[in-house]
Coordinates of C-alpha atoms in Angstrom, one line a residue:
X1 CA -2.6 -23.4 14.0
X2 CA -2.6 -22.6 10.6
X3 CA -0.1 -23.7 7.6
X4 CA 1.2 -20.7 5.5
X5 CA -0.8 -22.9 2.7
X6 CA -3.9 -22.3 4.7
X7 CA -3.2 -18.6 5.5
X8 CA -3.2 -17.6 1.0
X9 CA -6.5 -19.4 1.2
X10 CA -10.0 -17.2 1.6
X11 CA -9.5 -16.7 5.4
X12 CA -12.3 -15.9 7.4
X13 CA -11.6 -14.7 11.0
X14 CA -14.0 -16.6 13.0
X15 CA -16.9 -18.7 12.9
X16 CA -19.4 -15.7 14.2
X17 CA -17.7 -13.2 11.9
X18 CA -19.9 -13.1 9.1
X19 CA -19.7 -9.5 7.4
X20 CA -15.6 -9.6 7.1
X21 CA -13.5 -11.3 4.6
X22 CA -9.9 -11.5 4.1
X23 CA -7.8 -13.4 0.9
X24 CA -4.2 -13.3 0.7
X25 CA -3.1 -12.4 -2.8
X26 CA 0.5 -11.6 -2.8
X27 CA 3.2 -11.1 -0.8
X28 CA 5.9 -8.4 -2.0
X29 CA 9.0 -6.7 -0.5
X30 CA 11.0 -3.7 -1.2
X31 CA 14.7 -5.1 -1.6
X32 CA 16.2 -2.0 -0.8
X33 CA 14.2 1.6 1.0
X34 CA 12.3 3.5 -2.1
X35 CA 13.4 7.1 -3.0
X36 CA 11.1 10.1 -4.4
X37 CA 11.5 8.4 -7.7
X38 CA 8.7 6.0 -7.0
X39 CA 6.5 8.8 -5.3
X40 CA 6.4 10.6 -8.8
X41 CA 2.2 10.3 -9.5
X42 CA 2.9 9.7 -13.6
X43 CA 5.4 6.8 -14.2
X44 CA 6.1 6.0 -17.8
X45 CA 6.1 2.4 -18.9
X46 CA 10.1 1.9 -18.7
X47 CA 9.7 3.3 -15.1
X48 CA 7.4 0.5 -13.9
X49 CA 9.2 -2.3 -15.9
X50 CA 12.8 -0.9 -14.5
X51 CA 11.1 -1.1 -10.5
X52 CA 9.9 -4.8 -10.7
X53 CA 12.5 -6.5 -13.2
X54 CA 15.3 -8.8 -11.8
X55 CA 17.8 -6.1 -11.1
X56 CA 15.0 -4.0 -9.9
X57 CA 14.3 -3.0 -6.3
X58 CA 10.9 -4.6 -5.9
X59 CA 9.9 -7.7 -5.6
X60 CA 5.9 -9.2 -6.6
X61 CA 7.2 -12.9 -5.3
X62 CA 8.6 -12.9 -2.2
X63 CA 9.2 -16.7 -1.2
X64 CA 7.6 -16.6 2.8
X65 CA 10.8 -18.4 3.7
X66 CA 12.8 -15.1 3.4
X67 CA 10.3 -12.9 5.2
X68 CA 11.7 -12.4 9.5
X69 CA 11.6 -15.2 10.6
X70 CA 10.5 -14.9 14.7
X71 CA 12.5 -16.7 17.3
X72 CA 11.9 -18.2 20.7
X73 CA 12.7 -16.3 23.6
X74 CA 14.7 -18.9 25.8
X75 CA 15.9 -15.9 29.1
X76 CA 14.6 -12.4 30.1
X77 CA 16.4 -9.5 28.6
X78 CA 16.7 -5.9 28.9
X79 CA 16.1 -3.4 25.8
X80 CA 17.7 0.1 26.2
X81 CA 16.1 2.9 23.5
X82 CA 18.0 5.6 22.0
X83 CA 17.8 8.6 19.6
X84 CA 19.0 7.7 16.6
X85 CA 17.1 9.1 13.8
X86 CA 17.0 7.8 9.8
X87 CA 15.6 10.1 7.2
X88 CA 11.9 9.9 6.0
X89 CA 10.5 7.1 3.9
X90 CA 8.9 7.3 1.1
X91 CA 5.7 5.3 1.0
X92 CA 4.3 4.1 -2.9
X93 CA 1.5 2.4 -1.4
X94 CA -0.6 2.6 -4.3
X95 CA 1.6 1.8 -6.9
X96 CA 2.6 -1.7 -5.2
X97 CA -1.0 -2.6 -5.0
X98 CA -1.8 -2.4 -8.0
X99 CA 1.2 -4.2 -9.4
X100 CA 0.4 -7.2 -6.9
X101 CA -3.3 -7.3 -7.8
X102 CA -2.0 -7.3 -11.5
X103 CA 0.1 -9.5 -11.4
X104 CA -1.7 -12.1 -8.7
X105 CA -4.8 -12.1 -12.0
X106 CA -2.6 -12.7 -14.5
X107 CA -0.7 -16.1 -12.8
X108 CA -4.3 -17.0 -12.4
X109 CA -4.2 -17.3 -16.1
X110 CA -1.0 -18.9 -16.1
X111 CA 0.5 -15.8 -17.7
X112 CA -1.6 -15.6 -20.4
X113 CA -4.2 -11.8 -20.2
X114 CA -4.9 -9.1 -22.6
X115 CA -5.4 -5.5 -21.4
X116 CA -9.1 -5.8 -21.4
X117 CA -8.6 -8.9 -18.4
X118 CA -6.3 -6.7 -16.5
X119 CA -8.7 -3.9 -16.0
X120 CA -11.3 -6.5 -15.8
X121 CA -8.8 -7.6 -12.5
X122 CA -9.3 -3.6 -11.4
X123 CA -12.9 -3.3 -11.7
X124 CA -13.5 -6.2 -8.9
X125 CA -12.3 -3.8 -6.3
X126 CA -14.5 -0.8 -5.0
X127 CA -11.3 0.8 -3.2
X128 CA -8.0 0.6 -3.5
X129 CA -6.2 1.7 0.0
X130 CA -2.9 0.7 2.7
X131 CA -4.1 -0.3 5.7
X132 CA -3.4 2.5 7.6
X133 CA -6.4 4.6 7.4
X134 CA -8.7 2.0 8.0
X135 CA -7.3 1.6 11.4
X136 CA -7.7 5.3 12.2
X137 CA -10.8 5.2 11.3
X138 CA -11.9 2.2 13.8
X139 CA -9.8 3.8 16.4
X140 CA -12.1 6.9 15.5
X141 CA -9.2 8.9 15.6
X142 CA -8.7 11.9 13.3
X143 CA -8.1 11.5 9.8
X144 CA -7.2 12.6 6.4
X145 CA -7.0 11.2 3.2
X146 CA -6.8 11.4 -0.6
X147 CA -8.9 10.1 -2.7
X148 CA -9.6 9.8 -6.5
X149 CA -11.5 8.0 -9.1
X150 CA -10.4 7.6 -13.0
X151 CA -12.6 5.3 -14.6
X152 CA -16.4 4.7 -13.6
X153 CA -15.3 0.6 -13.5
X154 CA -12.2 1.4 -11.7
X155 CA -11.7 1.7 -7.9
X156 CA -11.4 4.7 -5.7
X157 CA -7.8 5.2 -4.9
X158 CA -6.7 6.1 -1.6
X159 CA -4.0 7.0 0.5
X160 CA -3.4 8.8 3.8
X161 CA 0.5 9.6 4.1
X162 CA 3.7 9.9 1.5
X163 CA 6.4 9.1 3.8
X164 CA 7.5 6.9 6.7
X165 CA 8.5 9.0 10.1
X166 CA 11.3 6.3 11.2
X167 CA 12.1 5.9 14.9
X168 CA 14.3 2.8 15.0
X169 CA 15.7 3.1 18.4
X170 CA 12.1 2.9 19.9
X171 CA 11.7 -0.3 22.2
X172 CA 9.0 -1.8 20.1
X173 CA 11.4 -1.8 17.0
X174 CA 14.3 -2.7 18.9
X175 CA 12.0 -5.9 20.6
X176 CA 11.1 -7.0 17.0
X177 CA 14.7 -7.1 16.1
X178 CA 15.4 -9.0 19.1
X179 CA 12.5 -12.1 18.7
X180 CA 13.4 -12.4 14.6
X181 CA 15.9 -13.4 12.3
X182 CA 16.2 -10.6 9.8
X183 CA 15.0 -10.5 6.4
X184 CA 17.2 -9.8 3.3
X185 CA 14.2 -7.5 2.1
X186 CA 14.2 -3.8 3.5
X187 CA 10.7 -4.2 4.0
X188 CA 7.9 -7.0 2.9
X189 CA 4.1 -6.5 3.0
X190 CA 1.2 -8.8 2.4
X191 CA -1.6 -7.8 -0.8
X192 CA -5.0 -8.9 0.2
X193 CA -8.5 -8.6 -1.1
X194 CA -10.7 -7.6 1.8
X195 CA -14.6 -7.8 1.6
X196 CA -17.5 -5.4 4.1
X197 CA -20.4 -7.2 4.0
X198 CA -23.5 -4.6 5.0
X199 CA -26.8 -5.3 6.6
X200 CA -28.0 -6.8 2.9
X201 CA -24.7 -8.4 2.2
X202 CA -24.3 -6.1 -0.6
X203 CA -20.5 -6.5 -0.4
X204 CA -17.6 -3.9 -0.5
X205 CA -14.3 -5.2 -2.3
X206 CA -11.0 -3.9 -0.8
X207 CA -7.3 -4.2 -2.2
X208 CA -5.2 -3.3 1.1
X209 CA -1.6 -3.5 1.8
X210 CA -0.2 -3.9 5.2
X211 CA 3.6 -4.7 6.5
X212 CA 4.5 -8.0 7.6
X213 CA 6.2 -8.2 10.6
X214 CA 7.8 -12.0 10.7
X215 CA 6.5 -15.8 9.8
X216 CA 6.8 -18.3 12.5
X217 CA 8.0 -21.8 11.9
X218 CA 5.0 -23.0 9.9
X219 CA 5.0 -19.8 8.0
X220 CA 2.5 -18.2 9.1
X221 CA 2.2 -14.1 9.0
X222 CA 2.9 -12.7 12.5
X223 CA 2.0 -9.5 14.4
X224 CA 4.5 -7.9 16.4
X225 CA 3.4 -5.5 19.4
X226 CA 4.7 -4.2 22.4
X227 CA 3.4 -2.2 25.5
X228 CA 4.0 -1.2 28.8
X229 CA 2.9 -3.9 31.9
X230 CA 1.7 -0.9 33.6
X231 CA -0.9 -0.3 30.2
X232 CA -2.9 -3.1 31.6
X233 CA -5.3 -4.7 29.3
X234 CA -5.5 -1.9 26.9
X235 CA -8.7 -2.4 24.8
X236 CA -8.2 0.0 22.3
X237 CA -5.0 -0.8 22.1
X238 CA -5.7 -4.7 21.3
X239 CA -8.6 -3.8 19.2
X240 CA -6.4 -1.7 16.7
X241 CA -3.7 -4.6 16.9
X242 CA -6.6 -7.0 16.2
X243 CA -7.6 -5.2 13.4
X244 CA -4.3 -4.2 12.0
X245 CA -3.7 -8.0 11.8
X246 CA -6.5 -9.0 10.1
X247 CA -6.3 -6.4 7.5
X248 CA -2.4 -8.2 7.0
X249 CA -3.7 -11.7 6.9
X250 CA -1.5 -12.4 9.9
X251 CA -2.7 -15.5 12.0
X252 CA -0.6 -15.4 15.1
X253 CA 0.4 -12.6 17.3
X254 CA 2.8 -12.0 19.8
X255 CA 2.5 -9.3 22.6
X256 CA 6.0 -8.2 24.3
X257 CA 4.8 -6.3 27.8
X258 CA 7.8 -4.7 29.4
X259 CA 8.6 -2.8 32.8
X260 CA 10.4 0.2 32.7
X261 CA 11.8 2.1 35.6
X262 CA 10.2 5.5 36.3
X263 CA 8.7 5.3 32.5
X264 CA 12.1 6.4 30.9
X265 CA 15.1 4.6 29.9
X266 CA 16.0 0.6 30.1
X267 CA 12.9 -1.6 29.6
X268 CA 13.2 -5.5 30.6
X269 CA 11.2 -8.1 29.0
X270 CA 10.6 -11.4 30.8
X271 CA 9.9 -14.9 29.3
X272 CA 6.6 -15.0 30.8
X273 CA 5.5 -11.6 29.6
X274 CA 5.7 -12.2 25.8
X275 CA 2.4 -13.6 24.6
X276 CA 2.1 -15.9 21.5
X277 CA -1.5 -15.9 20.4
X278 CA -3.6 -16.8 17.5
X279 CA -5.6 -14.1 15.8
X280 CA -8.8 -15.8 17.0
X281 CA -7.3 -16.1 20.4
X282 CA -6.0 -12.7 21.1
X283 CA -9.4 -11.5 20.1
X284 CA -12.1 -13.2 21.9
X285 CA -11.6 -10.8 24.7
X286 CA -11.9 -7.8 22.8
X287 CA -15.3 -6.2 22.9
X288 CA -16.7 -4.3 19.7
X289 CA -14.1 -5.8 17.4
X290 CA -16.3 -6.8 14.9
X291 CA -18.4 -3.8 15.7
X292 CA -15.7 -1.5 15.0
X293 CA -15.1 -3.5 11.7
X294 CA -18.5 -3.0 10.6
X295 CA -17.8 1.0 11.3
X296 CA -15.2 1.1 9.2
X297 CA -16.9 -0.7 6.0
X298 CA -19.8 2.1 6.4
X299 CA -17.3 4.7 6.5
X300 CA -15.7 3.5 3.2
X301 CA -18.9 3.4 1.6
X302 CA -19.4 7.1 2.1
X303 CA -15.7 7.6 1.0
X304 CA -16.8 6.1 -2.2
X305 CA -19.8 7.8 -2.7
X306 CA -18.3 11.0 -2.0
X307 CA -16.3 10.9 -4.4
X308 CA -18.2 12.4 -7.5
X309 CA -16.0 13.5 -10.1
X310 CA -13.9 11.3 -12.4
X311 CA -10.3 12.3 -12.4
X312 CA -10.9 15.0 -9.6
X313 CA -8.2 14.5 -6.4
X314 CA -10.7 15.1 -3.1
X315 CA -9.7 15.6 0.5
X316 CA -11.9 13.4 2.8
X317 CA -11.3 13.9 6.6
X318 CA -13.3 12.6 9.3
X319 CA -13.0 10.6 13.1
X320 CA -15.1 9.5 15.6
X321 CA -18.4 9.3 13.9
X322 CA -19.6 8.3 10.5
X323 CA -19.8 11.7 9.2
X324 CA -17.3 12.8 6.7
X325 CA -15.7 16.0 5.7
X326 CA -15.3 16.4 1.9
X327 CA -13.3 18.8 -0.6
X328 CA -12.1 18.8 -3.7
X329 CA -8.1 19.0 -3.2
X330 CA -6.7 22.2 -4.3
X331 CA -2.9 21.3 -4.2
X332 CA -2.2 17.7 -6.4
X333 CA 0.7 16.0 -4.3
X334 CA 1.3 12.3 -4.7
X335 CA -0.9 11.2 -2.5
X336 CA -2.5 9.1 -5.8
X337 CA -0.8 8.2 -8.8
X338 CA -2.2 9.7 -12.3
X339 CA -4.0 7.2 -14.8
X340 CA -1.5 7.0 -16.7
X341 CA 0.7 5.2 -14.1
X342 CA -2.1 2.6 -13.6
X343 CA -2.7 2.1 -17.8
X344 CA 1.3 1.8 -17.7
X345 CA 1.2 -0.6 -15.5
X346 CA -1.3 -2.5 -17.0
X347 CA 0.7 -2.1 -20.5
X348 CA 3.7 -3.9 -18.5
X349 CA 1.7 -7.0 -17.3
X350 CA 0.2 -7.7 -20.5
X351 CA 3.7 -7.8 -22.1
X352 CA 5.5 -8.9 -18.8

């Protein structure tokens, strides 16, 4: 199994998995739940330096010994789901990216970059996106998403959603409170530089974001699912959880099936029903993983070269093929943050 020293190596999933590519950069944690402020597309330089400075509410550091830390189950137990509601959560995706990729370049310099390195440390990416939309897209499920290009050396900037929909009382939350020790973050996600490899190994560079569920012992990144016994072996299912964790850098996960009475209600986990897998493990029974990967990395290359115009917000919807719908957004939400966010950004690194 791997150390967490291992898992912010280049981490490649598998020995026959030759296309994909995953590098941990940063790991980062909201110490308290963002509000509109940090949805706002243009934030001025103050703004940025007052989110990430030590009284602010993120963090670009985040030690992996304060992440959840997941517990063993020693008896069976018996989760009971409710109704409780929380209010939607914002979701700055972009803007944390790019402050981890930022500032994971400059401590490869110990510290030491101009502006002109900086954007050189933008202009290795092709896209910039949260993890969420990929997975649609290899679930060939529906989608939407925003996209947007400022610079012809820069990356195209995508996001899918603005806000969280919350359902803590749902058993799957309620199981991952259950098999961790809580984290004094609100919420912590991993930074990682994914590459697509195509048919010519002309390579597609990724910055993604994805939520980190808990570390085990030896600190590795772990994925948190749960399902109903009666789902069987779900392939879809696994192959989106599959994919989901290697888009996170996560190296073990563990499965929670439970049985619940007439499908409403109490749901009981047993001992011998909670899986703890490595990410190679859990999927070497999943067929068309890689396939699906490989599907995904051809859709992104058309999301790139759709998008055309520098500056110009499009609307890119597709699912279930590798066609694409594509429209120049009529309506600017924050969706994407302006260029001046990003050059203010940049302005606070070099000075940070």
């Amino acid at each position: 199994m791997e150390s967490v020293e291992d898992s912010f190596q280049s981490m490649k999933i598998s020995e026959e998995r030759k296309t994909f590519n995953f590098e941990l950069l940063k790991i980062v944690g909201w110490k308290s739940c963002p509000t509109e402020f940090h949805l706002q597309p243009q934030l001025s330089f103050e703004d940025i330096e007052s989110i990430i400075d030590k009284n602010g509410q993120l963090c670009l550091d985040v030690d992996v010994n304060e992440l959840p830390r997941l517990k063993r189950i020693t008896s069976d137990f018996t989760i009971t789901p409710n109704s409780v509601k929380t209010p939607p959560e914002p979701k700055p995706n972009l803007l944390v990216i790019i402050m981890a990729i930022l500032n994971a370049y400059k401590e490869k310099f110990d510290g030491k970059v101009e502006e002109v390195d900086l954007l050189n440390a933008l202009s290795e990416y092709d896209v910039l996106t949260p993890r969420n939309p990929l997975i649609s897209i290899v679930s060939k499920e529906p989608w939407t998403v925003r996209a947007v290009k400022y610079d012809e050396k820069w990356p195209v900037l995508i996001n899918r959603e603005r806000i969280y929909n919350l359902t803590p009382g749902r058993i799957g939350t309620l199981f991952e409170k259950v098999i961790t020790v809580p984290s004094l973050y609100h919420r912590v996600y991993s930074v990682g530089h994914a590459t697509f490899a195509d048919s010519n190994d002309i390579k597609l560079h990724i910055g993604v974001m994805g939520e980190i569920d808990a570390v085990d012992s030896k600190g590795n990144l772990v994925e948190i699912k749960t399902m109903g016994r009666w789902m069987g072996k779900n392939t879809n299912f696994n192959r989106n959880t599959w994919t989901q964790s290697i888009l996170g850098g996560v190296s073990i996960v563990v499965r929670g099936e439970f049985y619940q009475k007439k499908f409403q209600g109490a749901a009981t986990f047993t001992r011998r029903h909670i899986t703890y897998q490595t990410i190679d493990e859990f999927g070497r029974s999943i067929p068309g993983k890689n396939e699906s990967l490989d599907f995904a990395g051809e859709v992104l290359r058309k999301i790139v070269g759709s998008v055309k115009k520098l500056g110009v917000v499009y609307e890119i919807s597709g699912g279930g093929s590798d066609e694409i719908s594509v429209t120049e957004a009529t309506i600017m939400e924050p969706f994407v943050i302006s260029k001046e966010t990003v050059l203010n950004c940049i302005e606070v690194f070099c000075r940070k």
